Short mmCIF file of C-alpha atoms in Angstrom, two decimals:
data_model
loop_
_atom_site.label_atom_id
_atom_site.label_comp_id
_atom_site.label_asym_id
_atom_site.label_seq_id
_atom_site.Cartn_x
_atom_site.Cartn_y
_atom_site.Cartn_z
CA UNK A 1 203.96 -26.14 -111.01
CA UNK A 2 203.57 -22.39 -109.72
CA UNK A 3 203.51 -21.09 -113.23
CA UNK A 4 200.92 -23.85 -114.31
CA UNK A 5 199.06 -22.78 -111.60
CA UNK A 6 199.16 -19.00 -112.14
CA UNK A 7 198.26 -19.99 -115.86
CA UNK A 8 195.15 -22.10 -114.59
CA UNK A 9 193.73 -19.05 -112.13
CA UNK A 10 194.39 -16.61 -114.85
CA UNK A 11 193.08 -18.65 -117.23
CA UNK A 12 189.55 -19.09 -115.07
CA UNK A 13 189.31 -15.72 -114.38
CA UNK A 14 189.17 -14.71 -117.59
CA UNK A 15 187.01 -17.06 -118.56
CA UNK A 16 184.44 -15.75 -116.36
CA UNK A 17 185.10 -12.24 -117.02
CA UNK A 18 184.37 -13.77 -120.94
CA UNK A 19 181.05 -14.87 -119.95
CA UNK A 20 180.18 -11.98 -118.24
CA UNK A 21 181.20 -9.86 -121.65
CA UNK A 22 179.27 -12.59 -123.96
CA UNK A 23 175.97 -12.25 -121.61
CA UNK A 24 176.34 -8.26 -121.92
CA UNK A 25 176.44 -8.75 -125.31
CA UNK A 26 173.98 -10.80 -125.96
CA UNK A 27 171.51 -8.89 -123.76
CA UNK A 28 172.42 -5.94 -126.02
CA UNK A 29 171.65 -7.51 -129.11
CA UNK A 30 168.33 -9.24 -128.06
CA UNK A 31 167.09 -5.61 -126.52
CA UNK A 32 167.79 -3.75 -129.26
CA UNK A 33 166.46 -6.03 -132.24
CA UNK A 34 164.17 -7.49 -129.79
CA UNK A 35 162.61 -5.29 -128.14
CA UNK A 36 163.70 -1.06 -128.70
CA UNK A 37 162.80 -0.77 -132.21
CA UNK A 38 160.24 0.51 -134.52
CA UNK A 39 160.17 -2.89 -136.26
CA UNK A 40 159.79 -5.22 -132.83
CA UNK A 41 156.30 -2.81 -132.25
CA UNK A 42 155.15 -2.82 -136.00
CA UNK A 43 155.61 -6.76 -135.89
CA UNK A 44 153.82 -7.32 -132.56
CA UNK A 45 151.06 -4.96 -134.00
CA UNK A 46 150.71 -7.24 -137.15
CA UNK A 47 150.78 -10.24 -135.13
CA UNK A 48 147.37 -9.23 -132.59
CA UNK A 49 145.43 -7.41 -136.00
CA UNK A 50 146.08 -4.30 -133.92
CA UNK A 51 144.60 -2.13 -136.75
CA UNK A 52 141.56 -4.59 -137.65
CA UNK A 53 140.35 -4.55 -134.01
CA UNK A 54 141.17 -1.02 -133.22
CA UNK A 55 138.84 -0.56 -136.55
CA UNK A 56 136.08 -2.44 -135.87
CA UNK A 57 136.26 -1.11 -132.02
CA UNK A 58 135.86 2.34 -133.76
CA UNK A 59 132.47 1.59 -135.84
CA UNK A 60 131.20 0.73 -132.97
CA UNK A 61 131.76 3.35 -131.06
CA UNK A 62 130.72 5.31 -133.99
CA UNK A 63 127.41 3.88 -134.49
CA UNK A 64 126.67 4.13 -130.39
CA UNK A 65 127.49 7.88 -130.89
CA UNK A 66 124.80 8.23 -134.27
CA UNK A 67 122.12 6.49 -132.44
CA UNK A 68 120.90 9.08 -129.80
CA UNK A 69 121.44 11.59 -132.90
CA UNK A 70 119.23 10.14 -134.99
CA UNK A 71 121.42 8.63 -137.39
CA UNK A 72 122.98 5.14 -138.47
CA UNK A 73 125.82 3.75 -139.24
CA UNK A 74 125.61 4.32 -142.95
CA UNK A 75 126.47 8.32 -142.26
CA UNK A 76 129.95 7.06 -142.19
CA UNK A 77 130.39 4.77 -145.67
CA UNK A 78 133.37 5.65 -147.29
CA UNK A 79 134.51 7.93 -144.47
CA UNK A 80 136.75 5.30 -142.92
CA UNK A 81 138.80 2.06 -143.89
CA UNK A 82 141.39 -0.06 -141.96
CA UNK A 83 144.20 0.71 -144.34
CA UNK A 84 143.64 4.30 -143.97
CA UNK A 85 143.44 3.84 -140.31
CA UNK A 86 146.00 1.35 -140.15
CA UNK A 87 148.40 4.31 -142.05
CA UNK A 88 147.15 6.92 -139.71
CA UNK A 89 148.15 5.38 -136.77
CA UNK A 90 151.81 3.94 -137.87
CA UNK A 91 152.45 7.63 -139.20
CA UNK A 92 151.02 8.88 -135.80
CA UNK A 93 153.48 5.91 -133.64
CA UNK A 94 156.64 6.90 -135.29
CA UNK A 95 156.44 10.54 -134.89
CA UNK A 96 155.46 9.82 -130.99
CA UNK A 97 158.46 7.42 -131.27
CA UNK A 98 160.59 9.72 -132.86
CA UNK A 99 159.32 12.49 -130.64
CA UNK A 100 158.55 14.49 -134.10
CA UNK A 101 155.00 15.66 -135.56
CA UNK A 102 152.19 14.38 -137.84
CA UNK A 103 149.30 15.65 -138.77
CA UNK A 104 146.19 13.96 -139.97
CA UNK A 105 143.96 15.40 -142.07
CA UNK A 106 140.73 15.51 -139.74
CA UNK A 107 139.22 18.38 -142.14
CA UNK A 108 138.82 16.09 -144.78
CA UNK A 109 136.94 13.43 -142.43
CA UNK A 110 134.93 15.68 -140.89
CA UNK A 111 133.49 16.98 -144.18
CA UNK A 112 132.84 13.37 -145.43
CA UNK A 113 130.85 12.73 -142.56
CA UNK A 114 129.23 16.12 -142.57
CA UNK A 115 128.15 15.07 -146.65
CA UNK A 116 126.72 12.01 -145.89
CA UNK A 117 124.99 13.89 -142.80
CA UNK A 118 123.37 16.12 -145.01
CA UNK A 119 122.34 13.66 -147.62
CA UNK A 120 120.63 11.53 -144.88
CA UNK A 121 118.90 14.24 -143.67
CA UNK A 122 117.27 15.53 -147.48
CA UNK A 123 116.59 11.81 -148.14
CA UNK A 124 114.65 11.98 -144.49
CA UNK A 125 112.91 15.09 -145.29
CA UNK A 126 114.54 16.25 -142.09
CA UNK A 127 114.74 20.27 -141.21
CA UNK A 128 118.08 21.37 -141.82
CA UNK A 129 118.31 24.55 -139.79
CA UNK A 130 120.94 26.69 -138.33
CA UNK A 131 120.62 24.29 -134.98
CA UNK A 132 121.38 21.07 -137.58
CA UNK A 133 124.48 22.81 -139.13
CA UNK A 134 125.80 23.40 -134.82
CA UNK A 135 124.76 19.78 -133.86
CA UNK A 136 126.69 18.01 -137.05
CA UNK A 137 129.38 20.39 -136.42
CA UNK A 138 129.88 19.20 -132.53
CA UNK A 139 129.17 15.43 -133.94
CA UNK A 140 131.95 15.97 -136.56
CA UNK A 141 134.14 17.09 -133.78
CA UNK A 142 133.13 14.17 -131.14
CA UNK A 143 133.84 11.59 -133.93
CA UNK A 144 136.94 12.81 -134.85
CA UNK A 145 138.20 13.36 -131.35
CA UNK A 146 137.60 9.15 -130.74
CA UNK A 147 139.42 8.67 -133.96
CA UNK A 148 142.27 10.29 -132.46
CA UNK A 149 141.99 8.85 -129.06
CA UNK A 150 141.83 5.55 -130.57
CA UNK A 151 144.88 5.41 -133.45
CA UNK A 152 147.06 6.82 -130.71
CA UNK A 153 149.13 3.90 -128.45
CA UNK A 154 148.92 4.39 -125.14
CA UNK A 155 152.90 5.52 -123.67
CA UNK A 156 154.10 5.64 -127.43
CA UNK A 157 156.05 8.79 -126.43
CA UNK A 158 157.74 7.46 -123.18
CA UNK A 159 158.48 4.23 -125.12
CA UNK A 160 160.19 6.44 -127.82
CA UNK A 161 162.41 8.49 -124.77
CA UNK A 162 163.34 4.99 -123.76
CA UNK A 163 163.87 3.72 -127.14
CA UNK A 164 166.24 7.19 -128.30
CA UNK A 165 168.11 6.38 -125.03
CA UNK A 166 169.50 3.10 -126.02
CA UNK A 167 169.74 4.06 -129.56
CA UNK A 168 172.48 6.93 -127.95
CA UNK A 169 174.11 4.32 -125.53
CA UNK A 170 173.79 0.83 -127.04
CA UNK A 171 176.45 1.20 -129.97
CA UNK A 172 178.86 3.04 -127.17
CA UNK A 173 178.46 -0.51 -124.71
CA UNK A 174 178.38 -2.58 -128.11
CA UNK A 175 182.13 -1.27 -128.64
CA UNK A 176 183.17 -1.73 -125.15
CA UNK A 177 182.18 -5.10 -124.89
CA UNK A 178 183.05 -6.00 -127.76
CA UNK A 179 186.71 -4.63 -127.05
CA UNK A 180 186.74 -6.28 -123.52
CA UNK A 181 185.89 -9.58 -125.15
CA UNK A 182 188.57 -9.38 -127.67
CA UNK A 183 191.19 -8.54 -124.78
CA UNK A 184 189.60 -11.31 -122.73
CA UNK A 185 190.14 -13.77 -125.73
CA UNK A 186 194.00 -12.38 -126.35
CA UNK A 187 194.70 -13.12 -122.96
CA UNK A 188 192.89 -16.85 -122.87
CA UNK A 189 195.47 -17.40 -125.89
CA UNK A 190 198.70 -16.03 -124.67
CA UNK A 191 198.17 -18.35 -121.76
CA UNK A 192 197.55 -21.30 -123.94
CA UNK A 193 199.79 -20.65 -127.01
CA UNK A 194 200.65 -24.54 -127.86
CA UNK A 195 197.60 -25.70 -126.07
CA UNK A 196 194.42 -24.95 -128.54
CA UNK A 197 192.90 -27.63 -126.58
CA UNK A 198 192.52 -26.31 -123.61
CA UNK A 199 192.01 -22.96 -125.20
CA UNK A 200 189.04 -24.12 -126.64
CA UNK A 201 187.78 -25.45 -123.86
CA UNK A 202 187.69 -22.59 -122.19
CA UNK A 203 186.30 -20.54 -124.65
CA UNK A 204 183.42 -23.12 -124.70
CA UNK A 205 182.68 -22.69 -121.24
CA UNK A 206 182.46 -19.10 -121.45
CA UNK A 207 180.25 -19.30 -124.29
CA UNK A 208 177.65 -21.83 -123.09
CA UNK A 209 178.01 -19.44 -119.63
CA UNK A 210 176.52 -16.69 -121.65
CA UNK A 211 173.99 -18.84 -123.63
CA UNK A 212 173.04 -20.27 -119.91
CA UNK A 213 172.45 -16.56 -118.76
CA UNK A 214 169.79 -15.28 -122.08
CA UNK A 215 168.57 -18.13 -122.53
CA UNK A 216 167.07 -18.28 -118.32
CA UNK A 217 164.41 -14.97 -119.78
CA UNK A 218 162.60 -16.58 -122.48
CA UNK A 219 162.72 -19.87 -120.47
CA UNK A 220 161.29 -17.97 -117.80
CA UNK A 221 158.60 -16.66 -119.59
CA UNK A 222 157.22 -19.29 -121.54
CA UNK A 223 156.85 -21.32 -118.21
CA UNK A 224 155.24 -18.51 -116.03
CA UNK A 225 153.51 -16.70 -119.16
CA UNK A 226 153.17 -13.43 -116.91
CA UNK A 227 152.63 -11.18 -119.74
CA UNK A 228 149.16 -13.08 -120.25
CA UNK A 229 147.80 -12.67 -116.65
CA UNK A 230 148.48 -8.83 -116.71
CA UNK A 231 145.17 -6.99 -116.61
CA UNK A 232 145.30 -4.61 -119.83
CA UNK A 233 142.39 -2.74 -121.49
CA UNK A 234 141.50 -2.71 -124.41
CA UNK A 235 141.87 -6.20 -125.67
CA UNK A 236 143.65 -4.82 -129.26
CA UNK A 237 146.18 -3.30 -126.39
CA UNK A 238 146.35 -6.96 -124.57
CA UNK A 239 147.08 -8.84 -127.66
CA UNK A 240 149.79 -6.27 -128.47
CA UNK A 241 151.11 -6.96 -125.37
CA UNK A 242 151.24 -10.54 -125.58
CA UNK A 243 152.23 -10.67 -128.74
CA UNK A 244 155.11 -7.88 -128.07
CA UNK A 245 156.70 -9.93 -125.28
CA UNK A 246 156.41 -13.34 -127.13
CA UNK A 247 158.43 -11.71 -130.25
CA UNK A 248 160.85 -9.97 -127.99
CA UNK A 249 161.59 -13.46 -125.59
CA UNK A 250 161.44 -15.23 -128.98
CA UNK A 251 164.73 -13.40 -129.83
CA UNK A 252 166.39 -14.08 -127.04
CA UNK A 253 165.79 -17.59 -127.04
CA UNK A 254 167.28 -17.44 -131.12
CA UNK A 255 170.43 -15.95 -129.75
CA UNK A 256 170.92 -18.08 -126.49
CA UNK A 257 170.69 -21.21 -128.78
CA UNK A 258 173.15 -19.43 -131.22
CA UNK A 259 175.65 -19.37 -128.38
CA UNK A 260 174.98 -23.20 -127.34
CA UNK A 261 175.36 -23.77 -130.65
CA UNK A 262 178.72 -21.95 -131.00
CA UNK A 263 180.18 -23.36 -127.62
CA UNK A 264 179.00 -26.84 -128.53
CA UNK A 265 181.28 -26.45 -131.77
CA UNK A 266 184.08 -25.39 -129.88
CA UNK A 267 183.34 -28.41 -127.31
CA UNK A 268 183.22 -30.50 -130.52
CA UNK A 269 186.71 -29.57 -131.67
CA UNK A 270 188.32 -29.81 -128.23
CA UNK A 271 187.06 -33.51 -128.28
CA UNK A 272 188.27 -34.04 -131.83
CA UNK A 273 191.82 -32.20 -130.65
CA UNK A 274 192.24 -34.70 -127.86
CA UNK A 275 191.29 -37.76 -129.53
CA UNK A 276 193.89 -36.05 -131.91
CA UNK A 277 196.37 -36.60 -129.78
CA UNK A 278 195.30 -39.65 -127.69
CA UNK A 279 195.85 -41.74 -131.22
CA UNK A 280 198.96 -39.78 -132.05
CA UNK A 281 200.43 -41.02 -128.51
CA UNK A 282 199.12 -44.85 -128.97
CA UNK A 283 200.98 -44.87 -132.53
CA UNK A 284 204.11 -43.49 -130.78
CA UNK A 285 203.92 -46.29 -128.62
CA UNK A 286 203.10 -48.93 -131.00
CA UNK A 287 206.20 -47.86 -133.11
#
């Protein structure tokens, strides 16, 4: 009876410290697909038309900055497109994210708009003095400096710090936990070593434990939506937002019902073991 109940304490114990490993684990895993990656921001972007608002956000602020100049929006046609912008600013986000350089070609802009300047001004019949070459020059410059006020993300370089961070430590926990787990585990089965039953059973509540524990965030979130009541400006930056927790919960929730779904196997074959042996006794007894 003492050594059954040393077994049963031991066997407990580690079936919390199990959990405790799977939960890690799964936190991991749902972070760094979820949430710290190049991909998880791309596919949030795609999801709010991130580029197609910032865009259209830009012509307009364009056109507001021609008017008291005397010109109109057609000064820009053919200067900029989405995809071009759209390029700019994903080049521009991974070097901030990678904490490396990119430069954009602003020379090439500025003499596009700085064309159609001059063309609007001949077709006009406007003077074109030495004052008109200064004042397209600074309006060159003004444009270009929204352009790259407005492709750049907002904290895209302290996202990247924290992003390189858990790039250095995640596969370092990843191995631990994934080593504790496995000890964990060896330990579960040298205490049950003709008893798969009850082995599984434990395993199953250590499993649906950890499934329990990630599967409390995106639960959490999609009841209290807090992400949608934060006040954020612009609204391309809100919908990025929204749409970059509601990928990275959606993950979570993927890999919590992964681990239901694994425990509730395990339950399933603990069940089957039993009834196993409850028909295996009756026929004993019948015979």
């Amino acid at each position: 009876m003492k050594k059954s109940s040393k077994s049963t304490i031991v066997c407990i114990l580690g079936s919390l410290l199990l959990a405790v490993f799977v939960s890690v684990l799964a936190i991991l895993i749902s972070v760094k697909i979820g949430f710290a990656s190049e991909y998880a921001i791309m596919n949030a972007m795609d999801d709010a038309d991130y580029y197609l608002i910032v865009y259209n956000d830009f012509m307009g602020k364009c056109e507001s900055l021609a008017i008291p100049n005397g010109l109109n929006g057609a000064v820009f046609n053919g200067v900029f497109s989405m995809e071009q912008m759209c390029s700019d600013g994903r080049s521009y986000l991974k070097a901030e994210l990678n904490s490396t350089t990119f430069e954009i070609n602003l020379k090439g802009y500025k003499q596009k708009i700085s064309k159609n300047i001059y063309a609007h001004v001949k077709k006009n019949n406007l003077a074109a003095d030495g004052d008109t070459r200064e004042i397209v020059a600074d309006f060159t410059n003004e444009i270009m400096d929204c352009y790259m006020e407005i492709i750049r993300m907002p904290y895209a370089a302290s996202m990247g710090v924290v992003f390189r961070n858990i790039e250095v430590y995640f596969p370092f926990l990843f191995v631990v936990m994934i080593f504790l787990s496995v000890c964990t585990i060896w330990i579960l089965v040298k205490q049950n070593p003709h008893k798969k039953r009850r082995l599984f059973r434990y395993l199953s509540y250590s499993i649906m434990s950890g499934a329990v524990s990630i599967l409390i965030v995106p639960v959490f979130c999609d009841i209290s939506k807090f992400y949608k009541k934060l006040q954020i400006y612009p609204e391309y930056m809100y919908k990025f937002i929204v749409n970059y927790f509601e990928n990275g919960t959606y993950v979570m929730l993927i890999i919590g019902l992964l681990l239901f779904a694994a425990g509730g196997v395990l339950i399933c074959l603990s069940c089957c073991m039993e009834y196993q042996k409850t028909h295996r006794n009756i026929k004993k007894i019948r015979t």
